[in-house]
């Protein structure tokens, strides 16, 4: 059963060492993320899963203890998903940022694993993956699962954005923020896959995994942050 969820953006710039002199620009987003992580910790889960967009190394699960780093961003900083032997392949950046956030909270001995989701995964397959996550617990038992869901909105909010300006971006991100803040599962599952790709939205598939996981859980949502620094839509929300 899904006990709680936190939704956070996944730019490596959230990590102050990566942002360096620009770290203060994301202080509000960083603080909101930690508030959302606090909701996860308060839910006392039996299992915690970080869900985020895959990178070029592919999608799939990452077992507890999997490691990643920010060396590709010029910083010799490593992270780990909880405790365990982990996977041979490194965490993608989205899950590495999630691991960094979780490292700033106390989850005790709760198993922490990851799931990297292909950007092109269809909505119904995302929802099915979410239902599977919510239905599994350590040892195959039923239990309380919490999700940390990483992903960004459109990267086309301004002319200086990574994808340049697209006038559809603000409206799309507004719908995303409204759905995440209200824990509106139907609205999340209805997000247009093609349009999300055109607008360079990295969070579409992870958010739809969340929607599947939350079916029948009766969770309410709370929007903690919404902005577009650097022309990219960032949303933070907590579900409990």
Short mmCIF file of C-alpha atoms in Angstrom, two decimals:
data_model
loop_
_atom_site.label_atom_id
_atom_site.label_comp_id
_atom_site.label_asym_id
_atom_site.label_seq_id
_atom_site.Cartn_x
_atom_site.Cartn_y
_atom_site.Cartn_z
CA UNK A 1 0.00 0.00 0.00
CA UNK A 2 1.24 3.50 -0.78
CA UNK A 3 1.59 5.34 2.52
CA UNK A 4 3.06 8.64 1.29
CA UNK A 5 4.82 10.26 -1.64
CA UNK A 6 7.08 13.22 -2.22
CA UNK A 7 7.41 14.86 -5.62
CA UNK A 8 10.63 16.78 -6.29
CA UNK A 9 12.46 18.22 -9.30
CA UNK A 10 15.68 16.49 -10.32
CA UNK A 11 18.24 19.05 -11.54
CA UNK A 12 21.73 18.29 -10.19
CA UNK A 13 21.82 22.01 -9.34
CA UNK A 14 19.74 21.13 -6.26
CA UNK A 15 23.00 19.83 -4.81
CA UNK A 16 24.83 22.93 -3.49
CA UNK A 17 28.26 21.55 -4.37
CA UNK A 18 27.14 21.26 -8.00
CA UNK A 19 25.46 24.67 -8.08
CA UNK A 20 28.49 26.30 -6.42
CA UNK A 21 28.05 30.09 -6.53
CA UNK A 22 24.46 29.77 -7.77
CA UNK A 23 23.35 27.51 -4.91
CA UNK A 24 21.26 30.22 -3.22
CA UNK A 25 19.05 30.54 -6.29
CA UNK A 26 17.46 27.17 -5.51
CA UNK A 27 17.26 27.54 -1.72
CA UNK A 28 13.46 27.77 -1.77
CA UNK A 29 13.14 24.66 -3.94
CA UNK A 30 15.67 22.80 -1.78
CA UNK A 31 13.81 23.71 1.43
CA UNK A 32 10.49 22.61 -0.08
CA UNK A 33 12.04 19.29 -1.09
CA UNK A 34 13.20 18.68 2.46
CA UNK A 35 9.69 19.46 3.75
CA UNK A 36 8.33 16.84 1.35
CA UNK A 37 11.00 14.34 2.43
CA UNK A 38 9.88 14.97 6.00
CA UNK A 39 6.40 13.77 5.06
CA UNK A 40 7.94 10.52 3.78
CA UNK A 41 9.91 10.02 6.99
CA UNK A 42 6.82 10.69 9.11
CA UNK A 43 4.90 7.96 7.26
CA UNK A 44 7.32 5.34 8.70
CA UNK A 45 7.43 3.23 5.53
CA UNK A 46 8.52 -0.38 5.33
CA UNK A 47 10.03 0.32 1.93
CA UNK A 48 11.09 3.46 0.07
CA UNK A 49 11.44 3.70 -3.71
CA UNK A 50 12.98 6.60 -5.64
CA UNK A 51 11.38 6.90 -9.09
CA UNK A 52 12.88 9.12 -11.79
CA UNK A 53 13.57 9.45 -15.50
CA UNK A 54 16.14 7.08 -16.97
CA UNK A 55 19.28 8.22 -18.75
CA UNK A 56 21.22 6.82 -21.70
CA UNK A 57 22.29 3.75 -19.71
CA UNK A 58 18.70 2.53 -19.71
CA UNK A 59 15.74 2.06 -17.44
CA UNK A 60 14.86 -0.48 -14.79
CA UNK A 61 15.28 -1.18 -11.08
CA UNK A 62 18.21 -0.27 -8.84
CA UNK A 63 18.49 -2.41 -5.69
CA UNK A 64 19.29 -1.05 -2.22
CA UNK A 65 22.85 0.17 -1.90
CA UNK A 66 23.14 1.31 -5.52
CA UNK A 67 25.54 4.22 -5.90
CA UNK A 68 25.93 7.26 -8.09
CA UNK A 69 28.00 10.41 -8.24
CA UNK A 70 28.08 13.97 -9.56
CA UNK A 71 31.50 13.64 -11.15
CA UNK A 72 29.94 14.21 -14.54
CA UNK A 73 28.96 17.66 -13.27
CA UNK A 74 32.44 18.52 -12.07
CA UNK A 75 32.01 17.54 -8.41
CA UNK A 76 33.65 14.57 -6.70
CA UNK A 77 30.60 13.69 -4.61
CA UNK A 78 29.11 10.22 -4.29
CA UNK A 79 25.66 9.08 -3.08
CA UNK A 80 24.06 5.77 -2.14
CA UNK A 81 20.49 4.44 -1.96
CA UNK A 82 20.24 3.22 1.61
CA UNK A 83 22.12 0.03 2.51
CA UNK A 84 22.92 -3.03 0.44
CA UNK A 85 25.16 -4.38 -2.30
CA UNK A 86 23.58 -2.28 -5.05
CA UNK A 87 23.87 -2.58 -8.81
CA UNK A 88 26.97 -2.51 -10.99
CA UNK A 89 25.67 0.36 -13.13
CA UNK A 90 25.64 3.84 -11.57
CA UNK A 91 22.45 5.66 -10.65
CA UNK A 92 21.12 8.01 -13.34
CA UNK A 93 21.27 11.70 -12.38
CA UNK A 94 17.59 11.84 -11.34
CA UNK A 95 18.01 8.99 -8.83
CA UNK A 96 21.36 10.39 -7.67
CA UNK A 97 19.65 13.68 -6.77
CA UNK A 98 16.95 11.67 -4.98
CA UNK A 99 19.60 9.75 -3.03
CA UNK A 100 21.23 13.04 -2.07
CA UNK A 101 17.92 14.37 -0.73
CA UNK A 102 17.21 11.18 1.24
CA UNK A 103 20.68 11.35 2.77
CA UNK A 104 19.55 14.46 4.63
CA UNK A 105 16.75 12.66 6.51
CA UNK A 106 16.56 9.71 8.90
CA UNK A 107 14.84 6.62 7.55
CA UNK A 108 16.52 4.18 9.89
CA UNK A 109 16.89 0.72 8.38
CA UNK A 110 14.13 1.19 5.82
CA UNK A 111 15.17 -0.46 2.52
CA UNK A 112 15.68 2.12 -0.24
CA UNK A 113 15.66 1.18 -3.91
CA UNK A 114 15.30 2.97 -7.22
CA UNK A 115 13.36 2.72 -10.45
CA UNK A 116 14.46 4.55 -13.60
CA UNK A 117 11.58 5.02 -16.04
CA UNK A 118 11.90 5.35 -19.82
CA UNK A 119 10.63 8.74 -21.00
CA UNK A 120 8.64 7.04 -23.78
CA UNK A 121 6.81 4.53 -21.55
CA UNK A 122 3.07 4.66 -22.24
CA UNK A 123 0.75 5.99 -19.53
CA UNK A 124 -0.94 2.63 -18.96
CA UNK A 125 2.44 0.92 -18.55
CA UNK A 126 3.57 3.61 -16.11
CA UNK A 127 0.42 3.08 -14.05
CA UNK A 128 0.94 -0.69 -14.07
CA UNK A 129 4.51 -0.22 -12.83
CA UNK A 130 3.19 2.00 -10.04
CA UNK A 131 0.58 -0.54 -8.99
CA UNK A 132 3.32 -3.17 -8.83
CA UNK A 133 5.50 -0.93 -6.66
CA UNK A 134 2.69 -0.22 -4.21
CA UNK A 135 1.78 -3.89 -3.98
CA UNK A 136 5.25 -5.18 -3.09
CA UNK A 137 7.14 -4.98 0.18
CA UNK A 138 10.33 -6.58 1.53
CA UNK A 139 10.04 -10.37 1.57
CA UNK A 140 6.89 -10.27 -0.55
CA UNK A 141 4.78 -9.13 2.41
CA UNK A 142 2.17 -6.43 2.25
CA UNK A 143 3.47 -3.26 3.85
CA UNK A 144 3.76 0.50 3.73
CA UNK A 145 5.55 1.81 0.65
CA UNK A 146 6.65 5.42 0.21
CA UNK A 147 7.74 6.97 -3.09
CA UNK A 148 10.14 9.81 -3.81
CA UNK A 149 9.22 10.82 -7.35
CA UNK A 150 11.78 12.88 -9.25
CA UNK A 151 11.08 14.83 -12.44
CA UNK A 152 10.98 18.26 -14.03
CA UNK A 153 8.30 20.11 -15.93
CA UNK A 154 8.87 21.77 -19.26
CA UNK A 155 12.37 22.90 -20.18
CA UNK A 156 10.89 25.41 -22.63
CA UNK A 157 9.50 28.11 -20.35
CA UNK A 158 11.69 31.02 -21.58
CA UNK A 159 13.94 31.95 -24.46
CA UNK A 160 16.95 31.11 -22.25
CA UNK A 161 15.58 27.70 -21.28
CA UNK A 162 17.43 24.56 -22.44
CA UNK A 163 14.77 23.95 -25.10
CA UNK A 164 14.07 27.62 -25.93
CA UNK A 165 10.58 29.13 -25.55
CA UNK A 166 7.38 27.25 -26.34
CA UNK A 167 4.18 29.15 -25.55
CA UNK A 168 2.42 25.91 -24.58
CA UNK A 169 4.85 25.25 -21.75
CA UNK A 170 3.31 27.46 -19.06
CA UNK A 171 -0.17 26.01 -19.52
CA UNK A 172 1.14 22.45 -19.45
CA UNK A 173 3.18 23.06 -16.30
CA UNK A 174 0.20 24.75 -14.65
CA UNK A 175 -1.88 21.61 -15.22
CA UNK A 176 0.94 19.49 -13.81
CA UNK A 177 1.23 21.61 -10.65
CA UNK A 178 -2.53 21.58 -10.13
CA UNK A 179 -2.70 17.79 -10.52
CA UNK A 180 0.26 17.11 -8.23
CA UNK A 181 -0.99 19.54 -5.61
CA UNK A 182 -4.42 17.94 -5.58
CA UNK A 183 -3.25 14.31 -5.92
CA UNK A 184 -5.46 14.14 -9.03
CA UNK A 185 -4.66 10.71 -10.44
CA UNK A 186 -6.91 11.00 -13.48
CA UNK A 187 -5.33 14.31 -14.51
CA UNK A 188 -1.83 12.86 -14.21
CA UNK A 189 -2.70 9.78 -16.24
CA UNK A 190 -4.26 12.01 -18.91
CA UNK A 191 -1.06 13.98 -19.53
CA UNK A 192 -0.27 14.01 -23.24
CA UNK A 193 2.84 11.89 -23.84
CA UNK A 194 3.63 13.48 -27.19
CA UNK A 195 3.23 17.04 -25.96
CA UNK A 196 5.30 16.28 -22.86
CA UNK A 197 8.10 15.08 -25.14
CA UNK A 198 7.87 18.19 -27.31
CA UNK A 199 8.04 20.41 -24.23
CA UNK A 200 11.00 18.44 -22.81
CA UNK A 201 9.12 17.37 -19.67
CA UNK A 202 11.22 14.76 -17.87
CA UNK A 203 8.70 14.00 -15.11
CA UNK A 204 5.72 12.80 -17.12
CA UNK A 205 6.43 9.06 -16.83
CA UNK A 206 7.49 9.11 -13.13
CA UNK A 207 4.36 11.10 -12.23
CA UNK A 208 2.20 8.54 -14.00
CA UNK A 209 3.97 5.76 -12.08
CA UNK A 210 2.95 7.65 -8.94
CA UNK A 211 -0.64 7.86 -10.15
CA UNK A 212 -0.77 4.09 -10.58
CA UNK A 213 0.81 3.48 -7.18
CA UNK A 214 -1.71 5.79 -5.47
CA UNK A 215 -4.82 4.07 -6.81
CA UNK A 216 -7.07 3.20 -3.89
CA UNK A 217 -4.71 4.73 -1.31
CA UNK A 218 -6.90 7.77 -0.62
CA UNK A 219 -3.96 10.16 -0.30
CA UNK A 220 -4.36 13.92 -0.34
CA UNK A 221 -1.88 16.28 -1.94
CA UNK A 222 -0.24 19.56 -1.00
CA UNK A 223 1.68 21.82 -3.37
CA UNK A 224 4.83 23.11 -1.64
CA UNK A 225 6.66 24.88 -4.46
CA UNK A 226 6.17 25.89 -8.09
CA UNK A 227 8.55 28.02 -10.14
CA UNK A 228 10.65 28.00 -13.31
CA UNK A 229 14.22 29.03 -12.52
CA UNK A 230 16.47 28.73 -15.55
CA UNK A 231 13.35 28.38 -17.71
CA UNK A 232 12.54 24.87 -16.40
CA UNK A 233 9.37 24.05 -14.49
CA UNK A 234 10.01 22.74 -10.98
CA UNK A 235 7.24 21.44 -8.71
CA UNK A 236 7.43 20.08 -5.16
CA UNK A 237 4.43 18.32 -3.63
CA UNK A 238 3.70 15.99 -0.72
CA UNK A 239 1.03 13.27 -0.64
CA UNK A 240 -0.11 11.67 2.59
#
